[in-house]
mmCIF file of C-alpha atoms in Angstrom:
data_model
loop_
_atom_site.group_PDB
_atom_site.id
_atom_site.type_symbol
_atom_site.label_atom_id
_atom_site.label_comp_id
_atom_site.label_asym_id
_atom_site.label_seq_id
_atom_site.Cartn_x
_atom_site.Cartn_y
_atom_site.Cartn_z
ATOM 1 C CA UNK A 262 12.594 -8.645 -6.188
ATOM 2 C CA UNK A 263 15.153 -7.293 -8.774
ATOM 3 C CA UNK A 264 13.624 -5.871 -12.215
ATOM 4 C CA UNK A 265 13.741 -2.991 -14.063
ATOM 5 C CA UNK A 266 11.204 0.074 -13.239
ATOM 6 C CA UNK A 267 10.093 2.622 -15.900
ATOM 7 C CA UNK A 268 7.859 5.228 -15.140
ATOM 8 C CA UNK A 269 5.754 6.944 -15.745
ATOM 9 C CA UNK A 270 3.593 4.784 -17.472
ATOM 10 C CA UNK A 271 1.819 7.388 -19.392
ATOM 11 C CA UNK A 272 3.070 10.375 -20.482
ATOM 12 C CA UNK A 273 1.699 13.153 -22.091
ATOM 13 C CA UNK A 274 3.321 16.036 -24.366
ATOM 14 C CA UNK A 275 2.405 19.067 -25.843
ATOM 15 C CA UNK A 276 3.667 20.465 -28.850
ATOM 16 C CA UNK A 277 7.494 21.870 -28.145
ATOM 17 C CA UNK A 278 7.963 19.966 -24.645
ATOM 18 C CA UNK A 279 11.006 18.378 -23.161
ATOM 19 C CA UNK A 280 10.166 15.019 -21.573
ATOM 20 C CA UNK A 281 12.018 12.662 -19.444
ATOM 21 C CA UNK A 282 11.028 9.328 -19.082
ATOM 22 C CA UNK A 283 12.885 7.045 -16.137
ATOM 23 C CA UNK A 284 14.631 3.677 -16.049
ATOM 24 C CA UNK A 285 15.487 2.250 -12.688
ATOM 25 C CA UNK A 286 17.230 -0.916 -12.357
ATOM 26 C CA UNK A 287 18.543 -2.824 -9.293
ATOM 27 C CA UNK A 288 19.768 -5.856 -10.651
ATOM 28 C CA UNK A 289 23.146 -4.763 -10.861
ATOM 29 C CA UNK A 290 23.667 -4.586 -14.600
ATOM 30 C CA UNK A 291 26.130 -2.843 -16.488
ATOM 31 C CA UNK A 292 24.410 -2.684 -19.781
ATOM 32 C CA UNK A 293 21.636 -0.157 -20.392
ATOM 33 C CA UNK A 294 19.390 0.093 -23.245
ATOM 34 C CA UNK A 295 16.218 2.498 -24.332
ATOM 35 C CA UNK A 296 14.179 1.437 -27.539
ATOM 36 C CA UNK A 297 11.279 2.810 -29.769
ATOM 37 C CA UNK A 298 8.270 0.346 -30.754
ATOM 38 C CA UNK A 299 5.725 1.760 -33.113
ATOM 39 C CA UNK A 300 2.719 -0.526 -34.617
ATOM 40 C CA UNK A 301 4.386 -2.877 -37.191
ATOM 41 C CA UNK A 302 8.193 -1.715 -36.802
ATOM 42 C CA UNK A 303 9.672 -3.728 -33.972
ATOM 43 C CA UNK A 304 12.126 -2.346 -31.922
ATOM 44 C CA UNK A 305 14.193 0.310 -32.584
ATOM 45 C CA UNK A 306 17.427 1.302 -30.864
ATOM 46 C CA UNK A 307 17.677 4.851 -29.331
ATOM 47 C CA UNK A 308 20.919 4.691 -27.464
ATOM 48 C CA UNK A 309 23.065 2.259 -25.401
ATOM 49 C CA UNK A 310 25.489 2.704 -22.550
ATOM 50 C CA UNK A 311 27.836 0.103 -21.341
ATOM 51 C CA UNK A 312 29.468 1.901 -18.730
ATOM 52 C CA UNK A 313 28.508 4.723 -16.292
ATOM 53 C CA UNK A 314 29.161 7.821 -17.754
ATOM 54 C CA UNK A 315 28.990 6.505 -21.195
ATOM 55 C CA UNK A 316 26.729 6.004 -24.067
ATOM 56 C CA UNK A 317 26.526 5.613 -27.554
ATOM 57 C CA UNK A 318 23.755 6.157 -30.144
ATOM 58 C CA UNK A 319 21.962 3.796 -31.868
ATOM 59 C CA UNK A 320 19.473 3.611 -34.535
ATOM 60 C CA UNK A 321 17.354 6.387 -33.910
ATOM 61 C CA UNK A 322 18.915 8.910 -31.760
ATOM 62 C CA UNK A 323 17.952 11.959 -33.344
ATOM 63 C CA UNK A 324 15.822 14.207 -30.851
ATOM 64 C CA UNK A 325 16.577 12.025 -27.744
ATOM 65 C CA UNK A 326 19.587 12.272 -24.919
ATOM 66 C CA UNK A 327 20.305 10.607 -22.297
ATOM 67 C CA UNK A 328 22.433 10.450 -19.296
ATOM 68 C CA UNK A 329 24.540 7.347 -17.076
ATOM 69 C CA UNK A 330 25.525 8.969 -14.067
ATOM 70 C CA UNK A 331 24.512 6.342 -12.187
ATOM 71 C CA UNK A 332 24.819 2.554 -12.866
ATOM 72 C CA UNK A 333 21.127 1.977 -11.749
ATOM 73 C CA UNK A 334 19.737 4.718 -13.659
ATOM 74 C CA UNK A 335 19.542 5.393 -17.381
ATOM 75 C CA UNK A 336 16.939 7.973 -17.991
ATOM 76 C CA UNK A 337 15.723 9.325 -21.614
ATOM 77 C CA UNK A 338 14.770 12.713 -23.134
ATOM 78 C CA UNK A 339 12.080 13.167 -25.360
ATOM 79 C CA UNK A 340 13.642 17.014 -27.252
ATOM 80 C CA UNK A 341 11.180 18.898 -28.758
ATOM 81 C CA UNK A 342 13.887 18.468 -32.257
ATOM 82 C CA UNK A 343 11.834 14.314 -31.877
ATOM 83 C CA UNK A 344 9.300 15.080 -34.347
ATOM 84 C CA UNK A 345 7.128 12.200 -34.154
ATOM 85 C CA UNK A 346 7.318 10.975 -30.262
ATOM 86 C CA UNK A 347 4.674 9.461 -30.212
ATOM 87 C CA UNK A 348 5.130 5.996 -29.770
ATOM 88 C CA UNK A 349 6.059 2.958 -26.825
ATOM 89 C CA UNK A 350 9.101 3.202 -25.288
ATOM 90 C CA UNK A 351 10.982 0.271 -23.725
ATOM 91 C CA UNK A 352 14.500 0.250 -21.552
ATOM 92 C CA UNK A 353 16.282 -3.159 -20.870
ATOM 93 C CA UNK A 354 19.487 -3.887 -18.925
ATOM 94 C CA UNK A 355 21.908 -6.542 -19.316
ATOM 95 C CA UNK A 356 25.327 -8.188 -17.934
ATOM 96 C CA UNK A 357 27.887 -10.552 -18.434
ATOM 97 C CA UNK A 358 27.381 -12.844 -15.523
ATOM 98 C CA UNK A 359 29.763 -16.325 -14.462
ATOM 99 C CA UNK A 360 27.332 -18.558 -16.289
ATOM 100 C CA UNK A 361 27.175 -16.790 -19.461
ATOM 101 C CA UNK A 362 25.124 -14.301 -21.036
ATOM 102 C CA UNK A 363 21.817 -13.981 -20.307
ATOM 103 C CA UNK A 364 20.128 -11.397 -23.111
ATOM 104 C CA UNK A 365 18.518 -8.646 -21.974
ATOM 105 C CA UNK A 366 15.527 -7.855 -18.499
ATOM 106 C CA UNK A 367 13.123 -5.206 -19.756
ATOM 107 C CA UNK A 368 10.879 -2.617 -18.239
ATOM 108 C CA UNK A 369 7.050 -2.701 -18.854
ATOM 109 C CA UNK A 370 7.228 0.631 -20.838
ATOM 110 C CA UNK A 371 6.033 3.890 -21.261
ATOM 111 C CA UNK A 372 3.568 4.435 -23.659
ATOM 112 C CA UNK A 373 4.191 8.369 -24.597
ATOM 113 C CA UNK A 374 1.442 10.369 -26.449
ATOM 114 C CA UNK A 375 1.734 13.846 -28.128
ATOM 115 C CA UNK A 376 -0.957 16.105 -27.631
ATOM 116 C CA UNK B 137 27.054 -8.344 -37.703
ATOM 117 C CA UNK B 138 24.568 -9.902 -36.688
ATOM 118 C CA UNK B 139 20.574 -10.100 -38.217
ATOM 119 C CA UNK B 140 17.952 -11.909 -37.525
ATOM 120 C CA UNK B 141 14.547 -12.900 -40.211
ATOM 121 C CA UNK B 142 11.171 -13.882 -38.775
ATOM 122 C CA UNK B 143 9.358 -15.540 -41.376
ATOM 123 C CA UNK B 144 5.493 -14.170 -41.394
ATOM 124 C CA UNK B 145 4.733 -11.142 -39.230
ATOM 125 C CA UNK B 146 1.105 -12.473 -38.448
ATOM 126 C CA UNK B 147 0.545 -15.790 -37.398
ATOM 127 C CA UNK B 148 -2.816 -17.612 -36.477
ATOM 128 C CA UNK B 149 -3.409 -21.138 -35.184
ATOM 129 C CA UNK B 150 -6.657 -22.579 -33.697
ATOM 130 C CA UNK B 151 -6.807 -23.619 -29.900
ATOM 131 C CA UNK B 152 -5.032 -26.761 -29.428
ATOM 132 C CA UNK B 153 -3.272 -26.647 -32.790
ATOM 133 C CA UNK B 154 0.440 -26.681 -32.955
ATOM 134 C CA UNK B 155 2.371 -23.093 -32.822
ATOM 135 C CA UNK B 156 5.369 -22.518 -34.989
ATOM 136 C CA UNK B 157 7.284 -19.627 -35.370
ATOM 137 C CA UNK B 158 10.328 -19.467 -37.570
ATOM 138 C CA UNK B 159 13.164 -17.678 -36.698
ATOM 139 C CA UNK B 160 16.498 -17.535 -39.167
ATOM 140 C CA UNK B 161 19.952 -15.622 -38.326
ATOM 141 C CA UNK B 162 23.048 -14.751 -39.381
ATOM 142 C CA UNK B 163 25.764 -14.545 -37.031
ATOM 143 C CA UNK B 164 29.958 -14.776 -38.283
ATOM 144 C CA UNK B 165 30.052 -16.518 -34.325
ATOM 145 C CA UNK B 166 28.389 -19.086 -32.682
ATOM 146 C CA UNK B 167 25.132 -17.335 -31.584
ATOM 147 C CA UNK B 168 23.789 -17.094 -28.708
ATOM 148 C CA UNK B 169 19.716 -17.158 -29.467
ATOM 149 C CA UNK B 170 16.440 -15.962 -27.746
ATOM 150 C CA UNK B 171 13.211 -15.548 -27.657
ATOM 151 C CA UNK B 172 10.744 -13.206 -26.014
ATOM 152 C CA UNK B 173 7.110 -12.774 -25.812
ATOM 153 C CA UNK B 174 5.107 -9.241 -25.448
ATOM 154 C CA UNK B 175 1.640 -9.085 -24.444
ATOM 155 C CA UNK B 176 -0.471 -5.655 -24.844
ATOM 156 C CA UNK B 177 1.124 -2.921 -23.059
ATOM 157 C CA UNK B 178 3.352 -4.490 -21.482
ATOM 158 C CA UNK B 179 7.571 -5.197 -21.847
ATOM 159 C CA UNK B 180 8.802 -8.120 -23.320
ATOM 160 C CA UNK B 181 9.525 -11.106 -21.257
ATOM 161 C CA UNK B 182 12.146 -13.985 -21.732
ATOM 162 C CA UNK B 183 10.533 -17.105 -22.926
ATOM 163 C CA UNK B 184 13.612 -19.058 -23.441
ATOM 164 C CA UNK B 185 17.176 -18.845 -24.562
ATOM 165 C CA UNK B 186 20.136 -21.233 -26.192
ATOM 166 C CA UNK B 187 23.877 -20.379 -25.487
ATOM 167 C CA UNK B 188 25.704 -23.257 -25.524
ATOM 168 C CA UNK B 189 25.158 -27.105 -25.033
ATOM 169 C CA UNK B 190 21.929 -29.044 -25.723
ATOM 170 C CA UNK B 191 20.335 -27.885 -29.177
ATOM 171 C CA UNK B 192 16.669 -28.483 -28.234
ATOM 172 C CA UNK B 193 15.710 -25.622 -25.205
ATOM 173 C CA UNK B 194 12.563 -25.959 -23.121
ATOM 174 C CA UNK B 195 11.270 -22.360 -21.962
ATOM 175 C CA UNK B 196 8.108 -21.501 -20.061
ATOM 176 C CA UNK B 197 4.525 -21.634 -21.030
ATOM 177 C CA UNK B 198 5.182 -24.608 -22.769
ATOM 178 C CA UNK B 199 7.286 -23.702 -25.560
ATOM 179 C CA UNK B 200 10.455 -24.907 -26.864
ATOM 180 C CA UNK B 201 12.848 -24.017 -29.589
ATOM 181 C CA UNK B 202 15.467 -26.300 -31.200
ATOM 182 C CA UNK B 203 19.299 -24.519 -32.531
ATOM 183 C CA UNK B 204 19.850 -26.230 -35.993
ATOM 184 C CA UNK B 205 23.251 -24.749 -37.371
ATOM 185 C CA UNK B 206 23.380 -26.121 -40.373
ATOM 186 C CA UNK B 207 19.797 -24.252 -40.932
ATOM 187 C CA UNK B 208 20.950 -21.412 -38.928
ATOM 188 C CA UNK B 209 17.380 -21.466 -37.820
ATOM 189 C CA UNK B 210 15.968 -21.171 -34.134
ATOM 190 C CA UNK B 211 12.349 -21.879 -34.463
ATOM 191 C CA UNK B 212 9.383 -21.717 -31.679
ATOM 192 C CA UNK B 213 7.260 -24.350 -31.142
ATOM 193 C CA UNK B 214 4.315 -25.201 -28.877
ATOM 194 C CA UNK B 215 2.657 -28.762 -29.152
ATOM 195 C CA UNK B 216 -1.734 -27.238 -28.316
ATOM 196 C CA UNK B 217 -1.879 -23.321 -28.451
ATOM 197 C CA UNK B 218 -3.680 -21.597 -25.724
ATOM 198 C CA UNK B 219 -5.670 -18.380 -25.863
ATOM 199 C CA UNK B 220 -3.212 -17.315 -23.617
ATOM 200 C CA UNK B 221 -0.648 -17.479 -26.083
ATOM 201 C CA UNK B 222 -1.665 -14.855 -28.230
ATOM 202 C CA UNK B 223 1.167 -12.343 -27.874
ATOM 203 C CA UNK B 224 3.827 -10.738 -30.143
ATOM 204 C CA UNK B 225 7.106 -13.061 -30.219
ATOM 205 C CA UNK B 226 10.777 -11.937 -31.237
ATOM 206 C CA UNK B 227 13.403 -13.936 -31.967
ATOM 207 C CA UNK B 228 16.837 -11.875 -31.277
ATOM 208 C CA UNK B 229 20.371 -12.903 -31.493
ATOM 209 C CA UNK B 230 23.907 -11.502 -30.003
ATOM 210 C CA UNK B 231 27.110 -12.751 -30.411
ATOM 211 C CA UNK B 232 27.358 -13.293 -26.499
ATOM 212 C CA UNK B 233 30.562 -11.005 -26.277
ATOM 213 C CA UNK B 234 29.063 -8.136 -28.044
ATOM 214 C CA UNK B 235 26.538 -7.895 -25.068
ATOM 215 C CA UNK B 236 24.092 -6.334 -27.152
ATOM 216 C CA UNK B 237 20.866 -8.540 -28.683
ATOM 217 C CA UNK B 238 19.690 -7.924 -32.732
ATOM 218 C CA UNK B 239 16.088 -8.329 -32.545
ATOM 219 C CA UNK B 240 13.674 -9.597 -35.145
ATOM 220 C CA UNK B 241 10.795 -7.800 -36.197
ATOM 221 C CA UNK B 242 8.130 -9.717 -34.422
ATOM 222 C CA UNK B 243 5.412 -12.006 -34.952
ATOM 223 C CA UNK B 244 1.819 -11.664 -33.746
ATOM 224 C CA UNK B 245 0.220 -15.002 -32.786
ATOM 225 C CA UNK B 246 -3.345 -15.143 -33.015
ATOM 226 C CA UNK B 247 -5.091 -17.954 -31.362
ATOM 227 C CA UNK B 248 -8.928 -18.662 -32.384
ATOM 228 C CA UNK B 249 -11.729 -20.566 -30.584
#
């Protein structure tokens, strides 16, 4: 079955630690997406990329990168400049398809945790 | 631009009551109109969605959602709430060619015995 798969599902992170969390999709969508969801806020938008090998920041993007090199994969970086990581983190993918637009599939998260 | 307002961030209904969850946007386009549901832990999943044509949408679960422009409101509805139900909805809205969705900021629906 298609979907999107983030992993790891838990991650850990000590004080001054890069962290990478993945997003694997193989739906074949062109649109990737990586959000921040904290108790009472919603979702927040880190960065977007429409295209391989391009992105664009959204909301939030101070102390995260990421990377498109591949059209399936969209993975995110948790810099040790992110002062306050801690918090649920949710990619998505979308596409323009013949019948219309159809919003956005999401992951089932990763749920990071400073330490 | 786009923005979306969900009216009351915490919502409770009694089993079998009726669920309603307001949703009003503002789009400069026709919108195109969604909403998701996210249980504990877990990502959020499509419950339904209204592009173009009929202005009354049936999703899963049970719920359904009616497009009134001249309200610019896309509200949820479910005619007997299950325990199941209880969840965190968002409403979101894109302007279809923009690709990208503007979410609400959620409502938790709380469904007692």
């Amino acid at each position: 079955d298609g979907g999107i798969t983030q992993s790891p599902k838990y991650l850990f992170r000590k004080e001054g630690q890069n962290v990478t969390l993945s997003c694997e999709q193989n739906l074949n969508h062109d649109a990737m997406y990586w959000y921040r969801q904290d108790p009472g806020q919603g979702l927040r938008l880190i960065y977007y990329s429409q295209i391989v090998n391009d992105f664009q920041k959204g909301d939030i993007a101070e102390g995260y990168s990421v990377s498109r090199e591949k059209k399936e994969s969209f993975p995110l970086t948790v810099t040790s400049a992110q002062k306050n990581p801690t918090a649920f983190y949710l990619c998505a993918s979308s596409t323009m398809g013949t019948g219309g637009y159809y919003g956005y599939t999401f992951g089932s998260g990763t749920r990071l945790t400073v330490v | 631009a786009q923005s979306v307002t969900q009216l009351g961030s915490h919502v409770s209904v009694s089993e079998g009551a009726l669920v309603l969850l307001r949703c009003n946007y503002s789009s400069s386009v026709p919108p195109y109109l969604f909403w998701y549901v996210q249980y504990p832990n877990q990502g959020l999943q499509l419950l339904l969605k209204y592009t173009t044509g009929a202005t009354l949408v049936k999703g899963i679960n049970g719920f359904e959602a009616e497009f009134k422009k001249s309200e610019t409101s896309f509200h949820l509805t479910k005619p007997s709430a299950h325990m199941s139900d209880a969840a965190e909805y968002f409403c979101a809205v894109s302007d279809g060619s923009a690709r990208q969705l503007t979410f609400g900021s959620g409502t938790q629906l709380t469904v007692l015995p």
